[in-house]
Structure formats: C-alpha cells, structure tokens
mmCIF file of C-alpha atoms and ligand atoms in Angstrom:
data_model
loop_
_atom_site.group_PDB
_atom_site.id
_atom_site.type_symbol
_atom_site.label_atom_id
_atom_site.label_comp_id
_atom_site.label_asym_id
_atom_site.label_seq_id
_atom_site.Cartn_x
_atom_site.Cartn_y
_atom_site.Cartn_z
ATOM 1 C CA UNK A 33 -30.241 87.281 94.500
ATOM 2 C CA UNK A 34 -33.773 85.949 95.779
ATOM 3 C CA UNK A 35 -32.806 82.475 96.832
ATOM 4 C CA UNK A 36 -33.781 82.242 100.558
ATOM 5 C CA UNK A 37 -30.846 80.109 101.433
ATOM 6 C CA UNK A 38 -28.403 82.580 100.272
ATOM 7 C CA UNK A 39 -26.247 84.097 102.999
ATOM 8 C CA UNK A 40 -24.762 87.617 103.484
ATOM 9 C CA UNK A 41 -22.055 88.646 105.849
ATOM 10 C CA UNK A 42 -22.997 91.849 107.636
ATOM 11 C CA UNK A 43 -20.356 94.028 109.363
ATOM 12 C CA UNK A 44 -22.692 94.613 112.446
ATOM 13 C CA UNK A 45 -22.172 97.382 114.884
ATOM 14 C CA UNK A 46 -25.291 96.821 117.060
ATOM 15 C CA UNK A 47 -26.383 100.446 116.082
ATOM 16 C CA UNK A 48 -29.658 101.388 114.447
ATOM 17 C CA UNK A 49 -28.575 101.043 110.797
ATOM 18 C CA UNK A 50 -27.036 97.827 110.815
ATOM 19 C CA UNK A 51 -29.752 96.363 112.928
ATOM 20 C CA UNK A 52 -32.140 97.654 110.457
ATOM 21 C CA UNK A 53 -30.017 95.986 107.697
ATOM 22 C CA UNK A 54 -30.739 92.439 108.941
ATOM 23 C CA UNK A 55 -34.443 92.717 108.283
ATOM 24 C CA UNK A 56 -33.831 94.913 105.236
ATOM 25 C CA UNK A 57 -31.642 92.281 103.501
ATOM 26 C CA UNK A 58 -34.197 89.749 104.144
ATOM 27 C CA UNK A 59 -37.025 91.625 102.936
ATOM 28 C CA UNK A 60 -35.343 93.230 99.632
ATOM 29 C CA UNK A 61 -33.117 90.298 98.889
ATOM 30 C CA UNK A 62 -34.219 87.346 100.583
ATOM 31 C CA UNK A 63 -30.756 87.125 102.180
ATOM 32 C CA UNK A 64 -30.122 85.546 105.503
ATOM 33 C CA UNK A 65 -27.490 87.441 107.622
ATOM 34 C CA UNK A 66 -24.746 86.395 109.353
ATOM 35 C CA UNK A 67 -23.849 89.239 111.728
ATOM 36 C CA UNK A 68 -20.261 89.755 112.473
ATOM 37 C CA UNK A 69 -19.120 92.207 115.285
ATOM 38 C CA UNK A 70 -15.326 92.554 115.215
ATOM 39 C CA UNK A 71 -13.740 93.807 118.424
ATOM 40 C CA UNK A 72 -10.794 96.086 117.843
ATOM 41 C CA UNK A 73 -11.072 97.334 121.466
ATOM 42 C CA UNK A 74 -13.513 99.707 123.238
ATOM 43 C CA UNK A 75 -16.564 97.893 122.620
ATOM 44 C CA UNK A 76 -18.835 97.324 125.436
ATOM 45 C CA UNK A 77 -22.035 94.892 125.787
ATOM 46 C CA UNK A 78 -20.643 92.619 123.181
ATOM 47 C CA UNK A 79 -23.063 89.701 124.448
ATOM 48 C CA UNK A 80 -26.078 91.795 124.360
ATOM 49 C CA UNK A 81 -25.295 93.000 120.880
ATOM 50 C CA UNK A 82 -24.931 89.715 119.632
ATOM 51 C CA UNK A 83 -28.178 88.575 121.322
ATOM 52 C CA UNK A 84 -29.771 91.464 119.590
ATOM 53 C CA UNK A 85 -28.689 90.576 116.165
ATOM 54 C CA UNK A 86 -30.229 87.080 116.702
ATOM 55 C CA UNK A 87 -33.541 88.556 117.950
ATOM 56 C CA UNK A 88 -33.789 90.491 114.969
ATOM 57 C CA UNK A 89 -33.465 87.682 112.651
ATOM 58 C CA UNK A 90 -29.868 86.983 111.996
ATOM 59 C CA UNK A 91 -29.129 83.297 111.356
ATOM 60 C CA UNK A 92 -25.984 83.605 113.123
ATOM 61 C CA UNK A 93 -24.126 86.167 114.989
ATOM 62 C CA UNK A 94 -20.275 86.152 115.863
ATOM 63 C CA UNK A 95 -18.216 88.454 117.955
ATOM 64 C CA UNK A 96 -14.715 88.142 116.985
ATOM 65 C CA UNK A 97 -11.976 89.301 119.248
ATOM 66 C CA UNK A 98 -9.275 91.083 116.844
ATOM 67 C CA UNK A 99 -7.649 93.174 119.397
ATOM 68 C CA UNK A 100 -4.481 91.240 119.471
ATOM 69 C CA UNK A 101 -4.100 91.179 115.631
ATOM 70 C CA UNK A 102 -5.162 94.758 115.478
ATOM 71 C CA UNK A 103 -2.366 95.869 117.719
ATOM 72 C CA UNK A 104 0.060 93.572 116.111
ATOM 73 C CA UNK A 105 -0.478 93.868 112.562
ATOM 74 C CA UNK A 106 -2.035 97.381 112.195
ATOM 75 C CA UNK A 107 -1.235 99.762 114.934
ATOM 76 C CA UNK A 108 2.594 98.462 115.312
ATOM 77 C CA UNK A 109 3.272 99.270 111.649
ATOM 78 C CA UNK A 110 1.534 102.582 111.711
ATOM 79 C CA UNK A 111 3.614 103.373 114.816
ATOM 80 C CA UNK A 112 6.731 102.392 113.253
ATOM 81 C CA UNK A 113 5.569 104.728 110.463
ATOM 82 C CA UNK A 114 4.930 107.587 112.846
ATOM 83 C CA UNK A 115 1.638 107.623 110.814
ATOM 84 C CA UNK A 116 -0.296 110.900 110.639
ATOM 85 C CA UNK A 117 -2.609 111.657 107.990
ATOM 86 C CA UNK A 118 -2.120 115.265 107.036
ATOM 87 C CA UNK A 119 0.518 115.432 109.739
ATOM 88 C CA UNK A 120 -2.316 115.285 112.449
ATOM 89 C CA UNK A 121 -4.736 112.133 112.398
ATOM 90 C CA UNK A 122 -3.349 108.982 113.644
ATOM 91 C CA UNK A 123 -5.589 106.956 111.358
ATOM 92 C CA UNK A 124 -7.865 105.547 113.997
ATOM 93 C CA UNK A 125 -10.807 104.243 111.490
ATOM 94 C CA UNK A 126 -8.503 103.990 108.534
ATOM 95 C CA UNK A 127 -6.518 101.098 110.248
ATOM 96 C CA UNK A 128 -9.431 99.078 111.566
ATOM 97 C CA UNK A 129 -11.345 98.769 108.163
ATOM 98 C CA UNK A 130 -8.785 96.486 106.232
ATOM 99 C CA UNK A 131 -8.713 94.188 109.452
ATOM 100 C CA UNK A 132 -12.421 94.220 109.798
ATOM 101 C CA UNK A 133 -12.533 93.350 106.017
ATOM 102 C CA UNK A 134 -10.365 90.352 106.525
ATOM 103 C CA UNK A 135 -12.442 88.936 109.284
ATOM 104 C CA UNK A 136 -15.667 89.493 107.098
ATOM 105 C CA UNK A 137 -13.984 87.581 104.363
ATOM 106 C CA UNK A 138 -13.019 84.649 106.617
ATOM 107 C CA UNK A 139 -16.643 84.644 108.056
ATOM 108 C CA UNK A 140 -18.066 84.775 104.592
ATOM 109 C CA UNK A 141 -15.830 81.772 103.627
ATOM 110 C CA UNK A 142 -16.598 80.016 106.518
ATOM 111 C CA UNK A 143 -20.375 80.236 106.249
ATOM 112 C CA UNK A 144 -20.493 80.058 102.492
ATOM 113 C CA UNK A 145 -21.916 83.479 102.235
ATOM 114 C CA UNK A 146 -22.306 85.016 98.732
ATOM 115 C CA UNK A 147 -21.964 88.653 99.685
ATOM 116 C CA UNK A 148 -20.548 91.066 102.403
ATOM 117 C CA UNK A 149 -22.637 93.927 103.504
ATOM 118 C CA UNK A 150 -21.405 96.894 105.410
ATOM 119 C CA UNK A 151 -23.430 99.929 106.950
ATOM 120 C CA UNK A 152 -21.355 102.850 105.461
ATOM 121 C CA UNK A 153 -23.271 105.756 103.683
ATOM 122 C CA UNK A 154 -21.764 107.277 100.387
ATOM 123 C CA UNK A 155 -20.136 110.301 102.018
ATOM 124 C CA UNK A 156 -17.254 108.789 104.042
ATOM 125 C CA UNK A 157 -13.985 107.127 103.588
ATOM 126 C CA UNK A 158 -14.993 103.903 105.486
ATOM 127 C CA UNK A 159 -16.972 102.632 102.372
ATOM 128 C CA UNK A 160 -13.879 102.872 100.143
ATOM 129 C CA UNK A 161 -11.782 100.998 102.725
ATOM 130 C CA UNK A 162 -14.251 98.255 103.055
ATOM 131 C CA UNK A 163 -14.789 98.033 99.407
ATOM 132 C CA UNK A 164 -11.080 97.910 98.508
ATOM 133 C CA UNK A 165 -10.213 95.602 101.433
ATOM 134 C CA UNK A 166 -12.960 93.004 100.573
ATOM 135 C CA UNK A 167 -12.219 93.134 96.980
ATOM 136 C CA UNK A 168 -8.526 92.725 97.595
ATOM 137 C CA UNK A 169 -9.163 89.727 99.639
ATOM 138 C CA UNK A 170 -12.048 88.094 98.130
ATOM 139 C CA UNK A 171 -12.781 89.356 94.478
ATOM 140 C CA UNK A 172 -15.345 86.621 94.254
ATOM 141 C CA UNK A 173 -17.723 88.199 96.872
ATOM 142 C CA UNK A 174 -20.372 90.543 96.038
ATOM 143 C CA UNK A 175 -20.316 93.810 98.162
ATOM 144 C CA UNK A 176 -23.578 95.399 99.285
ATOM 145 C CA UNK A 177 -24.023 98.737 101.117
ATOM 146 C CA UNK A 178 -27.651 99.036 101.923
ATOM 147 C CA UNK A 179 -27.242 102.460 103.350
ATOM 148 C CA UNK A 180 -26.130 103.709 99.844
ATOM 149 C CA UNK A 181 -28.920 102.057 98.349
ATOM 150 C CA UNK A 182 -31.992 102.743 100.577
ATOM 151 C CA UNK A 183 -31.900 106.341 101.013
ATOM 152 C CA UNK A 184 -33.557 106.285 104.427
ATOM 153 C CA UNK A 185 -33.404 109.422 106.704
ATOM 154 C CA UNK A 186 -32.667 108.344 110.415
ATOM 155 C CA UNK A 187 -36.440 109.034 111.158
ATOM 156 C CA UNK A 188 -37.487 106.564 108.357
ATOM 157 C CA UNK A 189 -34.853 104.063 109.699
ATOM 158 C CA UNK A 190 -36.521 104.385 113.096
ATOM 159 C CA UNK A 191 -39.887 104.053 111.731
ATOM 160 C CA UNK A 192 -38.727 100.940 109.783
ATOM 161 C CA UNK A 193 -37.331 99.388 113.018
ATOM 162 C CA UNK A 194 -40.456 100.060 114.744
ATOM 163 C CA UNK A 195 -42.499 98.349 112.025
ATOM 164 C CA UNK A 196 -40.285 95.330 112.237
ATOM 165 C CA UNK A 197 -39.978 94.938 115.774
ATOM 166 C CA UNK A 198 -36.490 96.038 116.077
ATOM 167 C CA UNK A 199 -35.379 97.550 119.162
ATOM 168 C CA UNK A 200 -34.646 101.238 118.922
ATOM 169 C CA UNK A 201 -31.962 102.952 121.162
ATOM 170 C CA UNK A 202 -34.029 104.212 123.996
ATOM 171 C CA UNK A 203 -31.482 106.853 125.415
ATOM 172 C CA UNK A 204 -31.320 110.289 123.636
ATOM 173 C CA UNK A 205 -29.512 109.745 120.431
ATOM 174 C CA UNK A 206 -25.894 111.539 120.386
ATOM 175 C CA UNK A 207 -25.798 114.164 117.827
ATOM 176 C CA UNK A 208 -22.447 112.613 116.941
ATOM 177 C CA UNK A 209 -21.122 109.830 114.614
ATOM 178 C CA UNK A 210 -18.538 107.974 116.527
ATOM 179 C CA UNK A 211 -16.033 105.409 115.703
ATOM 180 C CA UNK A 212 -13.556 104.138 118.051
ATOM 181 C CA UNK A 213 -11.059 101.465 118.752
ATOM 182 C CA UNK A 214 -7.813 101.011 121.030
ATOM 183 C CA UNK A 215 -5.907 103.492 119.039
ATOM 184 C CA UNK A 216 -8.377 106.442 119.494
ATOM 185 C CA UNK A 217 -11.852 107.661 118.867
ATOM 186 C CA UNK A 218 -13.142 109.526 115.900
ATOM 187 C CA UNK A 219 -16.075 112.049 116.380
ATOM 188 C CA UNK A 220 -18.204 113.724 113.502
ATOM 189 C CA UNK A 221 -21.347 115.582 112.445
ATOM 190 C CA UNK A 222 -23.978 117.513 114.624
ATOM 191 C CA UNK A 223 -22.389 120.699 115.978
ATOM 192 C CA UNK A 224 -18.883 119.898 114.575
ATOM 193 C CA UNK A 225 -20.240 120.335 111.092
ATOM 194 C CA UNK A 226 -19.576 124.137 111.591
ATOM 195 C CA UNK A 227 -15.778 124.589 111.190
ATOM 196 C CA UNK A 228 -15.918 127.962 112.980
ATOM 197 C CA UNK A 229 -17.449 126.872 116.223
ATOM 198 C CA UNK A 230 -15.407 125.269 119.032
ATOM 199 C CA UNK A 231 -16.279 121.531 119.777
ATOM 200 C CA UNK A 232 -18.438 121.199 122.660
ATOM 201 C CA UNK A 233 -17.099 119.503 125.863
ATOM 202 C CA UNK A 234 -19.529 116.541 125.243
ATOM 203 C CA UNK A 235 -17.771 115.624 121.998
ATOM 204 C CA UNK A 236 -14.940 114.193 124.140
ATOM 205 C CA UNK A 237 -15.103 111.148 126.448
ATOM 206 C CA UNK A 238 -11.567 110.163 126.944
ATOM 207 C CA UNK A 239 -9.784 113.318 127.580
ATOM 208 C CA UNK A 240 -10.653 116.201 130.120
ATOM 209 C CA UNK A 241 -10.313 119.750 129.063
ATOM 210 C CA UNK A 242 -6.790 121.054 129.921
ATOM 211 C CA UNK A 243 -8.306 123.633 132.176
ATOM 212 C CA UNK A 244 -9.627 120.791 134.130
ATOM 213 C CA UNK A 245 -6.242 119.050 134.368
ATOM 214 C CA UNK A 246 -4.247 118.735 137.609
ATOM 215 C CA UNK A 247 -2.028 121.234 138.433
ATOM 216 C CA UNK A 248 0.805 118.670 139.069
ATOM 217 C CA UNK A 249 2.742 117.289 136.074
ATOM 218 C CA UNK A 250 2.979 113.627 135.596
ATOM 219 C CA UNK A 251 6.008 111.975 133.893
ATOM 220 C CA UNK A 252 5.876 108.863 131.995
ATOM 221 C CA UNK A 253 8.569 106.365 130.614
ATOM 222 C CA UNK A 254 8.047 104.258 127.579
ATOM 223 C CA UNK A 255 10.546 101.906 126.654
ATOM 224 C CA UNK A 256 10.910 100.657 122.989
ATOM 225 C CA UNK A 257 12.723 97.482 121.598
ATOM 226 C CA UNK A 258 13.289 97.575 117.937
ATOM 227 C CA UNK A 259 10.541 100.222 117.402
ATOM 228 C CA UNK A 260 7.933 98.324 119.729
ATOM 229 C CA UNK A 261 6.794 99.884 122.872
ATOM 230 C CA UNK A 262 7.254 97.377 125.548
ATOM 231 C CA UNK A 263 6.983 98.854 128.965
ATOM 232 C CA UNK A 264 5.302 101.668 130.444
ATOM 233 C CA UNK A 265 6.930 103.172 133.664
ATOM 234 C CA UNK A 266 9.253 100.224 133.819
ATOM 235 C CA UNK A 267 6.528 97.637 133.978
ATOM 236 C CA UNK A 268 6.667 95.233 130.932
ATOM 237 C CA UNK A 269 3.065 94.999 129.257
ATOM 238 C CA UNK A 270 1.566 94.029 126.002
ATOM 239 C CA UNK A 271 0.388 96.722 123.710
ATOM 240 C CA UNK A 272 -3.149 96.590 124.478
ATOM 241 C CA UNK A 273 -2.450 97.264 128.181
ATOM 242 C CA UNK A 274 0.038 99.838 127.404
ATOM 243 C CA UNK A 275 -2.285 101.887 125.278
ATOM 244 C CA UNK A 276 -4.846 101.694 127.889
ATOM 245 C CA UNK A 277 -2.654 102.758 130.440
ATOM 246 C CA UNK A 278 -1.304 105.825 128.687
ATOM 247 C CA UNK A 279 -4.830 106.635 127.315
ATOM 248 C CA UNK A 280 -5.973 106.954 131.059
ATOM 249 C CA UNK A 281 -3.069 108.994 132.170
ATOM 250 C CA UNK A 282 -2.650 111.208 129.333
ATOM 251 C CA UNK A 283 -6.385 111.864 128.802
ATOM 252 C CA UNK A 284 -6.542 112.744 132.566
ATOM 253 C CA UNK A 285 -4.020 115.576 131.829
ATOM 254 C CA UNK A 286 -6.009 116.932 128.989
ATOM 255 C CA UNK A 287 -3.765 115.693 126.116
ATOM 256 C CA UNK A 288 -4.668 113.845 123.035
ATOM 257 C CA UNK A 289 -7.495 116.267 121.267
ATOM 258 C CA UNK A 290 -7.392 116.931 117.634
ATOM 259 C CA UNK A 291 -9.583 119.439 115.794
ATOM 260 C CA UNK A 292 -8.935 119.349 112.121
ATOM 261 C CA UNK A 293 -10.199 120.119 108.699
ATOM 262 C CA UNK A 294 -9.594 116.909 106.621
ATOM 263 C CA UNK A 295 -9.474 115.987 103.075
ATOM 264 C CA UNK A 296 -11.384 112.856 102.619
ATOM 265 C CA UNK A 297 -10.684 110.437 100.017
ATOM 266 C CA UNK A 298 -14.008 111.031 98.327
ATOM 267 C CA UNK A 299 -13.269 114.495 97.714
ATOM 268 C CA UNK A 300 -15.032 116.308 100.446
ATOM 269 C CA UNK A 301 -13.383 118.353 103.168
ATOM 270 C CA UNK A 302 -14.927 117.516 106.642
ATOM 271 C CA UNK A 303 -14.298 118.900 110.041
ATOM 272 C CA UNK A 304 -13.241 116.078 112.285
ATOM 273 C CA UNK A 305 -12.455 115.663 116.094
ATOM 274 C CA UNK A 306 -10.442 112.836 117.532
ATOM 275 C CA UNK A 307 -9.045 111.977 120.644
ATOM 276 C CA UNK A 308 -6.120 109.693 120.923
ATOM 277 C CA UNK A 309 -3.847 110.357 123.946
ATOM 278 C CA UNK A 310 -1.992 107.151 123.784
ATOM 279 C CA UNK A 311 -1.505 107.086 120.010
ATOM 280 C CA UNK A 312 -0.125 110.680 119.956
ATOM 281 C CA UNK A 313 1.921 110.113 122.864
ATOM 282 C CA UNK A 314 3.584 107.104 121.521
ATOM 283 C CA UNK A 315 4.235 108.464 118.153
ATOM 284 C CA UNK A 316 6.040 111.523 119.803
ATOM 285 C CA UNK A 317 7.926 109.263 122.036
ATOM 286 C CA UNK A 318 8.716 106.832 119.048
ATOM 287 C CA UNK A 319 9.970 109.688 116.659
ATOM 288 C CA UNK A 320 12.336 111.011 119.365
ATOM 289 C CA UNK A 321 13.970 107.866 119.890
ATOM 290 C CA UNK A 322 14.328 107.669 116.067
ATOM 291 C CA UNK A 323 15.942 111.091 116.210
ATOM 292 C CA UNK A 324 18.303 109.669 118.939
ATOM 293 C CA UNK A 325 19.255 106.532 116.870
ATOM 294 C CA UNK A 326 18.725 106.690 113.196
ATOM 295 C CA UNK A 327 21.621 108.225 110.882
ATOM 296 C CA UNK A 328 20.706 111.491 109.308
ATOM 297 C CA UNK A 329 20.090 110.414 105.816
ATOM 298 C CA UNK A 330 17.860 107.237 106.936
ATOM 299 C CA UNK A 331 15.817 109.550 109.033
ATOM 300 C CA UNK A 332 15.250 112.210 106.464
ATOM 301 C CA UNK A 333 14.461 109.477 103.638
ATOM 302 C CA UNK A 334 12.086 107.513 106.052
ATOM 303 C CA UNK A 335 9.917 110.963 106.591
ATOM 304 C CA UNK A 336 8.849 110.946 102.859
ATOM 305 C CA UNK A 337 7.638 106.978 103.295
ATOM 306 C CA UNK A 338 5.672 108.019 106.371
ATOM 307 C CA UNK A 339 3.653 110.378 104.647
ATOM 308 C CA UNK A 340 3.103 107.828 101.813
ATOM 309 C CA UNK A 341 2.277 105.289 104.514
ATOM 310 C CA UNK A 342 -0.335 107.413 106.153
ATOM 311 C CA UNK A 343 -2.012 108.282 102.714
ATOM 312 C CA UNK A 344 -2.072 104.762 101.498
ATOM 313 C CA UNK A 345 -3.733 103.611 105.029
ATOM 314 C CA UNK A 346 -6.067 106.540 104.870
ATOM 315 C CA UNK A 347 -7.121 105.644 101.249
ATOM 316 C CA UNK A 348 -7.906 102.165 102.271
ATOM 317 C CA UNK A 349 -5.167 100.815 100.215
ATOM 318 C CA UNK A 350 -3.680 98.555 102.869
ATOM 319 C CA UNK A 351 -3.383 95.618 100.740
ATOM 320 C CA UNK A 352 -1.727 97.352 98.052
ATOM 321 C CA UNK A 353 1.580 95.829 97.096
ATOM 322 C CA UNK A 354 3.286 99.225 97.636
ATOM 323 C CA UNK A 355 2.044 99.117 101.148
ATOM 324 C CA UNK A 356 3.824 95.758 101.652
ATOM 325 C CA UNK A 357 7.083 97.484 100.238
ATOM 326 C CA UNK A 358 6.904 100.303 102.445
ATOM 327 C CA UNK A 359 6.157 98.274 105.568
ATOM 328 C CA UNK A 360 9.161 96.090 104.753
ATOM 329 C CA UNK A 361 11.478 99.101 104.250
ATOM 330 C CA UNK A 362 10.112 100.721 107.471
ATOM 331 C CA UNK A 363 10.463 97.641 109.537
ATOM 332 C CA UNK A 364 14.205 97.460 108.375
ATOM 333 C CA UNK A 365 14.693 100.956 109.828
ATOM 334 C CA UNK A 366 13.433 99.833 113.273
ATOM 335 C CA UNK A 367 16.203 97.347 114.199
ATOM 336 C CA UNK A 368 18.125 100.245 115.972
ATOM 337 C CA UNK A 369 15.184 101.912 117.713
ATOM 338 C CA UNK A 370 15.617 100.722 121.203
ATOM 339 C CA UNK A 371 15.604 102.625 124.381
ATOM 340 C CA UNK A 372 13.469 104.798 126.648
ATOM 341 C CA UNK A 373 11.819 108.060 126.222
ATOM 342 C CA UNK A 374 10.520 110.259 129.250
ATOM 343 C CA UNK A 375 7.260 112.327 128.522
ATOM 344 C CA UNK A 376 5.843 114.924 130.697
ATOM 345 C CA UNK A 377 2.242 115.560 130.848
ATOM 346 C CA UNK A 378 1.071 118.777 132.014
ATOM 347 C CA UNK A 379 -2.322 120.880 131.146
ATOM 348 C CA UNK A 380 -3.017 119.534 127.666
ATOM 349 C CA UNK A 381 0.570 119.352 126.755
ATOM 350 C CA UNK A 382 2.893 116.221 126.119
ATOM 351 C CA UNK A 383 6.466 116.829 125.944
ATOM 352 C CA UNK A 384 9.536 114.779 125.461
ATOM 353 C CA UNK A 385 11.968 115.644 128.335
ATOM 354 C CA UNK A 386 14.332 112.859 128.004
ATOM 355 C CA UNK A 387 15.627 109.933 125.933
ATOM 356 C CA UNK A 388 18.283 107.137 126.159
ATOM 357 C CA UNK A 389 19.402 104.346 123.928
ATOM 358 C CA UNK A 390 21.940 101.775 123.757
ATOM 359 C CA UNK A 391 22.168 102.777 120.086
ATOM 360 C CA UNK A 392 22.332 106.238 120.707
ATOM 361 C CA UNK A 393 24.164 108.243 118.137
ATOM 362 C CA UNK A 394 24.481 111.223 120.165
ATOM 363 C CA UNK A 395 28.100 111.733 121.394
ATOM 364 C CA UNK A 396 28.616 114.199 124.120
ATOM 365 C CA UNK A 397 32.059 114.795 123.314
ATOM 366 C CA UNK A 398 30.993 115.764 119.690
ATOM 367 C CA UNK A 399 28.092 117.769 120.990
ATOM 368 C CA UNK A 400 29.348 119.692 123.993
ATOM 369 C CA UNK A 401 30.263 123.377 123.837
ATOM 370 C CA UNK A 402 31.949 122.911 127.269
ATOM 371 C CA UNK A 403 35.661 122.256 127.722
ATOM 372 C CA UNK A 404 35.738 118.775 129.350
ATOM 373 C CA UNK A 405 35.546 116.339 126.681
ATOM 374 C CA UNK A 406 37.566 113.485 125.201
ATOM 375 C CA UNK A 407 37.232 114.623 121.567
ATOM 376 C CA UNK A 408 40.724 115.454 120.413
ATOM 377 C CA UNK A 409 41.496 118.439 117.982
ATOM 378 C CA UNK A 410 42.751 116.279 115.370
ATOM 379 C CA UNK A 411 39.711 114.021 115.508
ATOM 380 C CA UNK A 412 37.520 117.233 115.288
ATOM 381 C CA UNK A 413 39.428 118.444 112.227
ATOM 382 C CA UNK A 414 39.083 114.816 110.727
ATOM 383 C CA UNK A 415 35.533 114.903 111.349
ATOM 384 C CA UNK A 416 35.048 118.336 109.791
ATOM 385 C CA UNK A 417 36.657 117.237 106.749
ATOM 386 C CA UNK A 418 34.909 113.885 106.572
ATOM 387 C CA UNK A 419 31.466 115.436 106.762
ATOM 388 C CA UNK A 420 32.254 118.548 104.861
ATOM 389 C CA UNK A 421 31.608 120.774 108.093
ATOM 390 C CA UNK A 422 33.013 124.209 108.228
ATOM 391 C CA UNK A 423 36.334 124.276 110.037
ATOM 392 C CA UNK A 424 34.856 126.536 112.640
ATOM 393 C CA UNK A 425 33.520 123.537 114.450
ATOM 394 C CA UNK A 426 37.178 122.229 114.684
ATOM 395 C CA UNK A 427 38.176 125.815 115.657
ATOM 396 C CA UNK A 428 35.469 125.710 118.361
ATOM 397 C CA UNK A 429 37.426 122.993 119.909
ATOM 398 C CA UNK A 430 40.378 125.454 120.076
ATOM 399 C CA UNK A 431 42.146 124.038 116.895
ATOM 400 C CA UNK A 432 43.442 127.220 115.516
ATOM 401 C CA UNK A 433 44.764 128.384 118.862
ATOM 402 C CA UNK A 434 46.921 125.259 119.033
HETATM 403 N N1 LIG B 1137 -12.770 110.775 109.201
HETATM 404 C C1 LIG B 1137 -12.065 109.561 109.702
HETATM 405 C C2 LIG B 1137 -11.534 108.521 108.625
HETATM 406 O O1 LIG B 1137 -11.954 108.667 107.736
HETATM 407 C C3 LIG B 1137 -13.100 109.051 110.758
HETATM 408 C C4 LIG B 1137 -14.170 108.081 110.416
HETATM 409 C C5 LIG B 1137 -15.058 107.771 111.414
HETATM 410 N N2 LIG B 1137 -16.031 106.944 110.914
HETATM 411 C C6 LIG B 1137 -17.276 107.368 111.603
HETATM 412 N N3 LIG B 1137 -18.277 106.212 111.228
HETATM 413 N N4 LIG B 1137 -17.534 108.085 112.223
HETATM 414 O O2 LIG B 1137 -10.881 107.853 109.006
#
C-alpha cells in the first residue's frame, strides 16, 4: 500500500498513540488518515480533539455521536442479560468495541478507505474485539494495528511526536490506562499491576471512598418496563440521563468499585479496577425484578445463558450468530419484567430493599406464615400435590388438624 491517495480510517481517541499514528501511517505506508472519534459517552473536548487530528495531518476528522445507539443496542441487551463477566465485570469496554467497529466500517465505506487502523497493543482484549468486529462486518477491509507493529515505547512515541510536530500532552501523564463510556470506567496499569497492593484512591474518579460517603442513606427507585429502565425516582427519562443520574448518586455514596483479577481472552490474567455505579446498581435492580416476575424454571435456565452472553461479549463475538440467538431468547424473557425496585445506597453498599410489579408471582397468601390469609387448606394441599412439595407445607396451614 504505497499509493498516496489511499485512505485508512483510524479509530482515533485523541491520545498520544493514535495521534502519532496519523503521521506514522503516512510515512510508513503513504496512507491518508480519516480520523474517527466515536462518542459512546463521557468524552470531553471533542471539538479540540477533532481539530488536533486535522492539525497533525488527517485528511478528514469525524466525531460520531453513538450514545443513543450504544444505550439501545448494546447496554440494554447487556442489562437484560444481567451481564457480568466472571460474575463481576459489567463489560464496559467489551460492549463499546463492536459498536465502534461498526461506525468505523461505515466511515470506511463512505470515504472509500481500503483499511481500518486501531490503536490497540498486542496484550489486551480490545484488539481482538476490533479485529473480530471489523472482520464480521467488512471482510474486504484490511485491518492495521500500528502499535502491534512499531514496537515504540512511550518515550519513543513522545520523541516521534516531537520530531513530527505532534502536540504531546503537557500535563503529567496518568500512570493508568483508562477506557470509559456511559456504562462505566476501566482502569489498568501502573500501581494496579501488583495484585497485592490496594488500588490508590487516584485510580477512581466517579466514586468516593465509602469512608467518605455521607452518613445518611439515600433511597432510589428505578422503574422498568419489559426489562428496560424507564424512570428514576418517578421521573421518566432516557437511558443516557438515567445512567448519569444514578452514577452520580451511587458514586457519591461510594458504590460501584470493582477490584478483580480477570482472565483475559488473550490468555493473560490481569488485575483490573472498574467503577460502574449505575451499571452495577441497575443490574442488581433488574435481577431483583426478574426474581419477582419470572417463573422458577425460566429464571434458572436464563442464568446459564447470561453467563454465555457475558463471555461472548467479552470475547468480542458480538456479531456471532449465537449472540443473535441468545439476544432473541433473552428479549423474549423480558416481556414480564415490569415493575419498580427500591435501592438503598449507604457507605459503599447498594441493597435492594423493595420490589413491586403488576406481574409479580409473589402471593402473600401462599408465602405467609401468619394466620390471616385467603389461601384455603384444600388449595394448599392441591398446591403441594401439584408441585411435589412436602405435605408439611399444607400441614403448616393447619391441614392436619382439621
Ligand atoms: N479489561 C477490560 C476489558 O477487556 C478493560 C479494557 C480497557 N481498555 C483499556 N484500553 N484500558 O474489557
């Protein structure tokens, strides 16, 4: 690829590496860069970043607002699946990569690019997610990963930037590698690489330390319609606003931190820190509402699929036919999941303290140990027989004494 008119679409973040790539792709391969910055929430200074890409020499720089699509097509299915990789991680970065891939492919087609480049290194999961996402959607496009190829250290990249008139971030570099979007924030590297040492406070940005959380608990109510959160404390809002509202409140109460050892797709164990107050609170609330509304066998069966969903999403297999089928099944289960959940936020904790639903399968008459109920002894015996329950349940109703 040495034809000067050939174009490459670059997944541009505005950071040092992807800035350097604009110059490097031109020097090494004679490619003109179309820089594409995809906004999936929580990016600031979009206009400056766009201008910077053009300054460095990109022939085109686009900022694509994909927040709504991210919420609707990626976050909602993940919430419906209560998706937590290895029971802990709400798939913050994993969910955005397939969407960013899609936007890149669209840009490549629109601008007649022959390749797509991303800034991932060879150690992480994100490279696989981009490679698989792009390959699934546009097998004809070449995929380039300059950082896997050039072998530059951070210092070398800074030198390269200086030699090529690329502005280098002035403020002291954060020791962390951070990726964030409206579903949460992922933090890696630096002092976190020692799995024995406690994450420094400065690793966190959206949550306070539980020790500094208010002494007074806060209560929130989230209402769902068919599995979709539709209101927060009685106020109807779209998912973007709802996430921002819960993030702020739950984060202020010290909830939402995760410190875990994670099995990466590439065969490495890594120590990861996340903060995702809204994602974790919503999954908790949603799960609770399912407990109230889904029949037992469906609830149990769904759990196995949830784990598979989380794995596939983590592995970057979003466009795999199995994923389509899982999503379809899970969507079917959500029809009943309507109601309201009340959460209590207190000193780093988030507990469900109330739930109600027009589709509730909870019957006070069946559940009560008290005397006052409308459930007849005959009905109790019939119920025990039908479900193979020990007759003591019936006996508890006073059946044997009658
Ligand atoms: N380990 C997480 C994942 O694989 C987070 C990756 C974050 N990416 C980053 N460039 N810091 O989904």
